[in-house]
XYZ file of N, CA, C and O in Angstrom:
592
model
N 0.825 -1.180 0.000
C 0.000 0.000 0.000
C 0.875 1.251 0.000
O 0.576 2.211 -0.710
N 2.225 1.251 0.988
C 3.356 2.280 0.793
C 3.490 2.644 -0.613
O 3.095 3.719 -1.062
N 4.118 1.628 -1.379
C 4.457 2.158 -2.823
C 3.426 2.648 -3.776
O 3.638 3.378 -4.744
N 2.058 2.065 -3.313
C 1.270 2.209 -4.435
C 0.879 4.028 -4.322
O 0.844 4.818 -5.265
N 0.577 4.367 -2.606
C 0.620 5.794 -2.403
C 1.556 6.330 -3.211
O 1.495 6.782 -4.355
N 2.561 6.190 -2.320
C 4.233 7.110 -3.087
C 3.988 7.333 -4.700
O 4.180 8.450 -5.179
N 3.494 6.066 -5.644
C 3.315 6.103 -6.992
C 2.764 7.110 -7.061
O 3.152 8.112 -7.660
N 1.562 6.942 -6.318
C 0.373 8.119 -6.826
C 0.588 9.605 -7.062
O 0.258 10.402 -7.941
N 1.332 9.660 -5.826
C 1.512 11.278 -5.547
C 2.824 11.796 -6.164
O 3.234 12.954 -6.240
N 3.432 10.535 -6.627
C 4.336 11.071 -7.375
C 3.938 11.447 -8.785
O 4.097 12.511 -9.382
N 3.416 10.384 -9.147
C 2.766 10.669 -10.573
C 1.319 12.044 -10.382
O 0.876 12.676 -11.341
N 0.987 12.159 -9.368
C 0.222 13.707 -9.522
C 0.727 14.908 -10.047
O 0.080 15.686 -10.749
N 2.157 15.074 -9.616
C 3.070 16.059 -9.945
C 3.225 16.398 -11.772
O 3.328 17.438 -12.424
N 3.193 15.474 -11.996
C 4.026 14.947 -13.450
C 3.257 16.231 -14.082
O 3.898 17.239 -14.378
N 1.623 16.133 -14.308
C 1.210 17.183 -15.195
C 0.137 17.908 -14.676
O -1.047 17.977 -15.006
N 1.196 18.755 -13.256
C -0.123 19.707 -12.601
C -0.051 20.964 -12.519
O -0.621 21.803 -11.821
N 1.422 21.033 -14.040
C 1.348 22.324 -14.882
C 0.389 22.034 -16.163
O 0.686 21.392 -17.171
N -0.582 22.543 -15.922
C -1.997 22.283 -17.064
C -1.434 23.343 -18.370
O -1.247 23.073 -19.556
N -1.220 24.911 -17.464
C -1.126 26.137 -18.285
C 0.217 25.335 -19.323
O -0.096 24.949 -20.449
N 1.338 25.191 -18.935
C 1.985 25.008 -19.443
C 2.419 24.047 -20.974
O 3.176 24.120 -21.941
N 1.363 23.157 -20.391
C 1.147 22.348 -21.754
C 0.003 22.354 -22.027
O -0.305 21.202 -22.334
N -1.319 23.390 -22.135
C -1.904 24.103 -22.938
C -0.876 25.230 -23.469
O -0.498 24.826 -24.569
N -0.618 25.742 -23.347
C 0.352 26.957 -24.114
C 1.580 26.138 -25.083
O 1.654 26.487 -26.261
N 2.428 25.175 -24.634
C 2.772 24.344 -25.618
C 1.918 24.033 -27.043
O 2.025 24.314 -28.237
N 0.804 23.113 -25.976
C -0.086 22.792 -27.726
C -0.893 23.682 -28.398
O -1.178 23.666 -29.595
N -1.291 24.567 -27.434
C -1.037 26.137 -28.658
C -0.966 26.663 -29.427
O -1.713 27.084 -30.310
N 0.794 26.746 -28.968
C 1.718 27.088 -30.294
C 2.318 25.948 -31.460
O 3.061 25.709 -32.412
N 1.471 25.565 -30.650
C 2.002 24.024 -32.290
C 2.986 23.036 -32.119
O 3.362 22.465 -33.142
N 3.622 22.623 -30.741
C 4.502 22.217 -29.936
C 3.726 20.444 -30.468
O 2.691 20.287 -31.115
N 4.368 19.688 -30.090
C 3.931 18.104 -29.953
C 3.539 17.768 -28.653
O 4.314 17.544 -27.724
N 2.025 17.732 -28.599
C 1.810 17.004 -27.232
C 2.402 16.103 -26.785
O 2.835 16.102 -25.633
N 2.616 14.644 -28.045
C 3.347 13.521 -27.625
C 4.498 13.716 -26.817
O 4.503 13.406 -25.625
N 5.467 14.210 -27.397
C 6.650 14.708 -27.138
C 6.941 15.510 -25.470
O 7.899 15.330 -24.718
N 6.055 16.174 -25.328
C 5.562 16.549 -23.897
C 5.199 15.136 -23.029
O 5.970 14.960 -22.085
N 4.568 14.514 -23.129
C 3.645 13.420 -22.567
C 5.351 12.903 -22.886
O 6.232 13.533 -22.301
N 5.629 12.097 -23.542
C 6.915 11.181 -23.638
C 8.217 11.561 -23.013
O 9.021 10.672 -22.735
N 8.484 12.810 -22.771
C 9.324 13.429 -22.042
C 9.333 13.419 -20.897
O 10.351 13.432 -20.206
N 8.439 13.399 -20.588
C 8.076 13.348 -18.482
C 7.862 11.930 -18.633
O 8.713 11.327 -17.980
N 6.979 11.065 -19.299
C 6.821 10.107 -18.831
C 8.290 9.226 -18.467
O 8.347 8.543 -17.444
N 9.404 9.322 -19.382
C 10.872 8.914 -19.736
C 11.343 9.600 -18.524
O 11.710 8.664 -17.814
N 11.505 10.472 -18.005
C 11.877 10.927 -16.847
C 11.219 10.490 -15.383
O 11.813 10.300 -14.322
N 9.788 10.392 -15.675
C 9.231 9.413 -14.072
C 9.220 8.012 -14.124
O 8.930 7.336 -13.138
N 9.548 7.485 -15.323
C 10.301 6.095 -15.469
C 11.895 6.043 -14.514
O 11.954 5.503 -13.410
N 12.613 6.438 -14.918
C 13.768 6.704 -14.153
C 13.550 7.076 -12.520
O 14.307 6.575 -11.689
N 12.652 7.831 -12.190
C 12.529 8.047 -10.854
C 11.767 6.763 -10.008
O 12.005 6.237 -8.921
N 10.740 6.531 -11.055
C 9.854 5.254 -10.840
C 10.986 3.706 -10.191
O 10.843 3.048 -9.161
N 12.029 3.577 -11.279
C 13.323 3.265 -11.227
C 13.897 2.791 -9.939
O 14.024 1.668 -9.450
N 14.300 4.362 -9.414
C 15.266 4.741 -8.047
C 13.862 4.838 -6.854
O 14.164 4.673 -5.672
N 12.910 5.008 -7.076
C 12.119 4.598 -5.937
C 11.422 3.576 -5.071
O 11.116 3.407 -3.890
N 11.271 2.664 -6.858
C 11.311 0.463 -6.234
C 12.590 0.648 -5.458
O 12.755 0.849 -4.255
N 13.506 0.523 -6.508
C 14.607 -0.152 -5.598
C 14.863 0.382 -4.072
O 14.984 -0.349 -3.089
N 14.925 1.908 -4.080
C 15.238 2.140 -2.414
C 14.129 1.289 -1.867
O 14.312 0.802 -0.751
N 12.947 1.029 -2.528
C 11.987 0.423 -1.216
C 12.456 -1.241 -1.221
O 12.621 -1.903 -0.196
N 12.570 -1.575 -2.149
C 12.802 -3.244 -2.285
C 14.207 -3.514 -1.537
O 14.395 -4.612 -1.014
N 15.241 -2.453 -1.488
C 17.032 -3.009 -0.850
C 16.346 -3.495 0.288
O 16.122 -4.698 0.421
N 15.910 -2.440 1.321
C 15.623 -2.541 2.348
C 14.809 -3.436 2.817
O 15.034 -4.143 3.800
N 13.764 -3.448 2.095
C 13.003 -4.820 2.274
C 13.520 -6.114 2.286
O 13.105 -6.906 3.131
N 14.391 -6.457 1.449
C 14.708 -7.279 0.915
C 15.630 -8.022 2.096
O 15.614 -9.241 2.271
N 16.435 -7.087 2.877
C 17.601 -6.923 3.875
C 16.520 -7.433 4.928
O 16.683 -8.627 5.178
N 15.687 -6.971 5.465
C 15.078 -6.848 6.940
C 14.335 -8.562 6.561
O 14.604 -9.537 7.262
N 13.624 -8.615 5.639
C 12.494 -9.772 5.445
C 13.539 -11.130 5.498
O 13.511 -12.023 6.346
N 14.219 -11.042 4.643
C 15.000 -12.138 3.919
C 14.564 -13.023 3.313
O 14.778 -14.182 3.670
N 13.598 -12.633 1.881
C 12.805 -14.094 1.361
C 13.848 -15.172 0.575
O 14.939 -14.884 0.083
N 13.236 -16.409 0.602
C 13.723 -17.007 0.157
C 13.714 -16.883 -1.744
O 14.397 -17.435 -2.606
N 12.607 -15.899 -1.797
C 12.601 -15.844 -3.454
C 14.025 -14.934 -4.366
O 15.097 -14.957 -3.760
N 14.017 -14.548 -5.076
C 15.301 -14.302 -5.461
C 14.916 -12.004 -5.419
O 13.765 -11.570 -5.383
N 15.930 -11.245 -5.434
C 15.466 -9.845 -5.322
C 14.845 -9.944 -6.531
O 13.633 -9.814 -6.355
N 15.177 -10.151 -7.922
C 14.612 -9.765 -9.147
C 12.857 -9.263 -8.770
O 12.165 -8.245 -8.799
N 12.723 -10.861 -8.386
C 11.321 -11.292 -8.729
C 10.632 -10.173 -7.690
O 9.589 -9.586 -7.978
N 11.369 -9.962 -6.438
C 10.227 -8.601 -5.554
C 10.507 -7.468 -6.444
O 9.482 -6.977 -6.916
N 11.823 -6.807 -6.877
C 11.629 -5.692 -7.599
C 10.733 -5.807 -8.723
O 9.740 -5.084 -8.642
N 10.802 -6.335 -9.474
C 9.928 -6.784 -10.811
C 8.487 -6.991 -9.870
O 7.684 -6.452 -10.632
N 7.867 -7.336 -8.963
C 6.647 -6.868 -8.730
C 6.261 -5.666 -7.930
O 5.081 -5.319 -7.880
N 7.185 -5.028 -7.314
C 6.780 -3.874 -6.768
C 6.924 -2.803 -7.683
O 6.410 -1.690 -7.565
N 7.886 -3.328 -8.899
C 7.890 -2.381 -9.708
C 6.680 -1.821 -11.026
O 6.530 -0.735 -11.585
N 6.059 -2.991 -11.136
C 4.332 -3.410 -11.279
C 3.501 -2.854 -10.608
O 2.670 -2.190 -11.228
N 3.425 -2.895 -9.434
C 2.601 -2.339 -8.877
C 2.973 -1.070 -8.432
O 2.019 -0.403 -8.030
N 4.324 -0.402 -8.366
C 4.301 1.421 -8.719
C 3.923 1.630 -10.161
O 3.192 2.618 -10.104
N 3.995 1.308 -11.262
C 3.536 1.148 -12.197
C 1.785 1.531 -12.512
O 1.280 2.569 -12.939
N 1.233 0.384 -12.152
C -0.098 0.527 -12.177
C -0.482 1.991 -11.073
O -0.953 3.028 -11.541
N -0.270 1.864 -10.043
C -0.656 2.609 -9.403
C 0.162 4.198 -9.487
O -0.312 5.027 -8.710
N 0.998 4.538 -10.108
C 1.405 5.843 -10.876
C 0.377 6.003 -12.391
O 0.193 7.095 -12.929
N -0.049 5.054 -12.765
C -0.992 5.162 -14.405
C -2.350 5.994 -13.480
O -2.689 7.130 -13.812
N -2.975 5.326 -12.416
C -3.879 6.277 -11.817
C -3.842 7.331 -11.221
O -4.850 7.988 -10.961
N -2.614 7.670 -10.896
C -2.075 9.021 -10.681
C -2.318 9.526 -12.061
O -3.269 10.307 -12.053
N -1.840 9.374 -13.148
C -1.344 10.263 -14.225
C -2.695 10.245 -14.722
O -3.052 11.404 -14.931
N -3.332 9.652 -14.917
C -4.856 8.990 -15.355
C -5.826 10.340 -14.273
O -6.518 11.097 -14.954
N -5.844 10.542 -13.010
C -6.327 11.353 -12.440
C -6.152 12.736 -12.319
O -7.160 13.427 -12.172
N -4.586 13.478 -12.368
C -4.287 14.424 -12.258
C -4.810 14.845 -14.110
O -5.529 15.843 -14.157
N -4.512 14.195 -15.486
C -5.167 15.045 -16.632
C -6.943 15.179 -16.079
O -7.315 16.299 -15.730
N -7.748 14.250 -16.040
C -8.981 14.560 -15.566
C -9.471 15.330 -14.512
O -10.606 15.805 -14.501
N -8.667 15.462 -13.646
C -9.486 16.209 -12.227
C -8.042 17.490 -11.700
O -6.818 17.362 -11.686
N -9.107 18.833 -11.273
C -7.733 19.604 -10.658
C -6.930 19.115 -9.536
O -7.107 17.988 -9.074
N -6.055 19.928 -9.084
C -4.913 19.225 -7.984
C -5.209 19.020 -6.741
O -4.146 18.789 -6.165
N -6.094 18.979 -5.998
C -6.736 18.662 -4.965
C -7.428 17.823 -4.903
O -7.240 16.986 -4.020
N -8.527 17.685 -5.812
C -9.527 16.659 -6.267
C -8.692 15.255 -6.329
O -8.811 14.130 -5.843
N -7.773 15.948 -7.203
C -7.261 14.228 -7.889
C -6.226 13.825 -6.512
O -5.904 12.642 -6.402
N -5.815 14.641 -5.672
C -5.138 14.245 -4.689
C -5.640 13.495 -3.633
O -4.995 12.682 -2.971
N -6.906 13.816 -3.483
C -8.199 12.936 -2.648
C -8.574 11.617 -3.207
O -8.616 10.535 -2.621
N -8.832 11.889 -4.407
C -9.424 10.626 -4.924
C -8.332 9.790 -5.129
O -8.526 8.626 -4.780
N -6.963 10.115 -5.714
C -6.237 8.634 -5.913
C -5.390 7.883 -4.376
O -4.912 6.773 -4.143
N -5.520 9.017 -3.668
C -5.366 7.886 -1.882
C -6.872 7.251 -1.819
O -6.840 6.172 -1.227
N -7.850 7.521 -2.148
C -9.042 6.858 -1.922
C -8.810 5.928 -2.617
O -8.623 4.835 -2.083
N -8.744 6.076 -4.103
C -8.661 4.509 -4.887
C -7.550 3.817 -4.620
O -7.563 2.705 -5.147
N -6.389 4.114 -3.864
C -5.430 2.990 -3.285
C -5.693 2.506 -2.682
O -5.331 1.330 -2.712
N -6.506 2.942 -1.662
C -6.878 2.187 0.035
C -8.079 1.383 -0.712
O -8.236 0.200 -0.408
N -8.839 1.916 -1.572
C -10.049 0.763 -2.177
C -9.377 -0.372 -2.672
O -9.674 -1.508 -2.301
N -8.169 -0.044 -3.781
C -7.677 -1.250 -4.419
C -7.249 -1.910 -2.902
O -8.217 -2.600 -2.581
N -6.459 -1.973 -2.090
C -6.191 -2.418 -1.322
C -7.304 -3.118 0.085
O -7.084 -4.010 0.904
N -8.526 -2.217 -0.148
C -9.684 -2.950 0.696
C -10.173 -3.801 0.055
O -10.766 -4.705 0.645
N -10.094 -3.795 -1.247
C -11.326 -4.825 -1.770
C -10.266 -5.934 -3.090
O -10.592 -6.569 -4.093
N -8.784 -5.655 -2.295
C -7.511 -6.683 -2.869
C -7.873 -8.209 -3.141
O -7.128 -9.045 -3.653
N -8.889 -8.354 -2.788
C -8.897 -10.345 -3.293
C -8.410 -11.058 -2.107
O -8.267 -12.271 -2.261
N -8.057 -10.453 -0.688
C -7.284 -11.274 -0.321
C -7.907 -12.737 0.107
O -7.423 -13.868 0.108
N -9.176 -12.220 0.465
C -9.815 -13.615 0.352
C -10.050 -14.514 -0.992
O -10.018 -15.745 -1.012
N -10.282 -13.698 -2.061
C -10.782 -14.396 -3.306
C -9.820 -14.968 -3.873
O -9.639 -14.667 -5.053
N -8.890 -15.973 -3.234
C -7.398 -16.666 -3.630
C -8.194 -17.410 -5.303
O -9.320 -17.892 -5.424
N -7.509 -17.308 -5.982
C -7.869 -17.749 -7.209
C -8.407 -19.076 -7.440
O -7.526 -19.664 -8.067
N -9.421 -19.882 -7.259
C -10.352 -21.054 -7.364
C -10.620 -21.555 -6.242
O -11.089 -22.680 -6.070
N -10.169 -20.251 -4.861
C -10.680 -21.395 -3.281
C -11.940 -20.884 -2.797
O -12.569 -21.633 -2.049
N -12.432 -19.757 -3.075
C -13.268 -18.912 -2.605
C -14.200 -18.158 -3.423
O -14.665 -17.106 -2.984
N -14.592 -18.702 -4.852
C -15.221 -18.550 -5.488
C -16.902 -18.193 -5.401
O -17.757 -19.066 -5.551
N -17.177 -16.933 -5.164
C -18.591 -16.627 -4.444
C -19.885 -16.626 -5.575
O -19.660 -16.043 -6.636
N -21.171 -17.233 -5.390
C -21.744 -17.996 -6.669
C -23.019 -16.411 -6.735
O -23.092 -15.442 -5.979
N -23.729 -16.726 -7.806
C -24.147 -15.864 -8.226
C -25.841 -15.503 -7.479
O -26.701 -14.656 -7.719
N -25.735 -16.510 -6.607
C -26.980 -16.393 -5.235
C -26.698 -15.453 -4.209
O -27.646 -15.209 -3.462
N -25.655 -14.883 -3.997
C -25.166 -13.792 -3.368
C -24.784 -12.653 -3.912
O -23.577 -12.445 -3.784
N -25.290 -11.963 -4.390
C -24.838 -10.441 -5.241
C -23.813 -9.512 -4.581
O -23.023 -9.008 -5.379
N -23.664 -9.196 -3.361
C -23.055 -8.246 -2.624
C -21.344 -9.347 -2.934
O -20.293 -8.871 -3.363
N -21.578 -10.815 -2.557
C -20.208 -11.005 -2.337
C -19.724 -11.026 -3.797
O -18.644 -10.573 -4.176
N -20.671 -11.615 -4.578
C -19.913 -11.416 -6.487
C -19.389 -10.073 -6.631
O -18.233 -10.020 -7.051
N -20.048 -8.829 -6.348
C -20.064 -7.872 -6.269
C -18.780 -7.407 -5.898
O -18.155 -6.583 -6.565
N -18.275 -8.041 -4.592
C -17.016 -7.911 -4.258
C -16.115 -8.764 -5.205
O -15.223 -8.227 -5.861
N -16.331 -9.926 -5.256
C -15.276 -10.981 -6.262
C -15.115 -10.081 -7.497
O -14.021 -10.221 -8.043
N -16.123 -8.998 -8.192
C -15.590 -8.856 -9.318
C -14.947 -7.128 -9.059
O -14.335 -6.681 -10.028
N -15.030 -6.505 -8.234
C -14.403 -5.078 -8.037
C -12.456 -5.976 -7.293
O -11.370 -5.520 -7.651
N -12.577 -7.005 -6.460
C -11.076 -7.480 -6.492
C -10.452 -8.200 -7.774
O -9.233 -8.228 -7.940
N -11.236 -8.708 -8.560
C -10.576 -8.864 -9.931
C -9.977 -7.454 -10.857
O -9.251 -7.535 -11.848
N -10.388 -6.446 -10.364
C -9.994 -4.754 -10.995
C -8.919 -4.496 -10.075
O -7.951 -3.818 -10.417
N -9.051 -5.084 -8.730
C -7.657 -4.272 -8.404
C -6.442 -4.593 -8.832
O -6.107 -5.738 -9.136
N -5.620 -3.460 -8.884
C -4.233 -4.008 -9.117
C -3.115 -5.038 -8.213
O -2.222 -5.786 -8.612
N -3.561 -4.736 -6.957
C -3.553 -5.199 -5.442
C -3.299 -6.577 -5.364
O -2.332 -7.144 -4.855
N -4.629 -7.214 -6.130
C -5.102 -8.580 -5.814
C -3.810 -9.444 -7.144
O -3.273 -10.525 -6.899
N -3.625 -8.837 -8.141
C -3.151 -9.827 -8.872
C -1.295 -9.582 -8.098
O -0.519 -10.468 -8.453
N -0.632 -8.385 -7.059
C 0.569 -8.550 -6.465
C 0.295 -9.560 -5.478
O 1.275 -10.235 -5.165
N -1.168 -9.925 -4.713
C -0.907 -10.881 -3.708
C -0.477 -11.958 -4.554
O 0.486 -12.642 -4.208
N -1.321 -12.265 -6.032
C -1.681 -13.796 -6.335
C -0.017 -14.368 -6.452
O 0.227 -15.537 -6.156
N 1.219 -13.310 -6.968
C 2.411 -13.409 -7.078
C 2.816 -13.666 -6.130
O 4.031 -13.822 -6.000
């Protein structure tokens, strides 16, 4: 839930100069080129911010799995959860979207699957509220880092 925050609010930043790239596309500038430029740059930060979280982890826990495989999923899941950052800050102003994407982390993370382990807990279609839940933890991003 740490990283997926950190993603978020990092990726809020990215484009919450609006004026600035309206006045770019404007003057006839390449949106892409804007959009591909930052994104190539919060890749790199995206980068240096798994890893500081994964060394440490990695040190204190001591799994038996190999580091790759935790960086390569935490790096997934800053991933996904920076796309709803970037995904929120173009749609909503800088406050708004600052509310709502800690809300949709703590949701992905409340309604993570942790019960809905993939074929043990399968909830049938005589219960609406719990399908209801089985299919909003199939959307989180959350549920498919536990299934790893």
């Amino acid at each position: 839930m740490g990283i997926g925050l950190c993603a978020c609010t990092s990726a809020l930043r990215l484009f919450s100069e609006k004026s600035v790239f309206t006045r770019e596309s404007r003057s006839g500038l390449s949106t892409e080129a804007h959009y591909l430029g930052r994104s190539i740059v919060h890749f790199g930060a995206s980068l240096a911010a798994v890893l500081c979280f994964t060394v440490p982890f990695y040190w204190l826990v001591a799994p038996h799995a190999p580091f790759g495989l935790y960086f390569a999923l935490y790096l997934l899941v800053y991933l996904c959860c920076a796309g709803v950052g970037l995904w929120l800050s173009v749609l909503l102003d800088s406050a708004l979207a600052g509310i709502m994407s800690i809300l949709l982390v703590l949701s992905f993370v409340l309604f993570g699957g942790s019960l809905f382990i993939a074929g043990v807990a399968m909830p049938s279609l005589q219960y609406p509220l719990e399908f209801g839940f089985f299919v909003l933890s199939n959307l989180s991003p959350m549920r498919w880092s536990y299934e790893l």
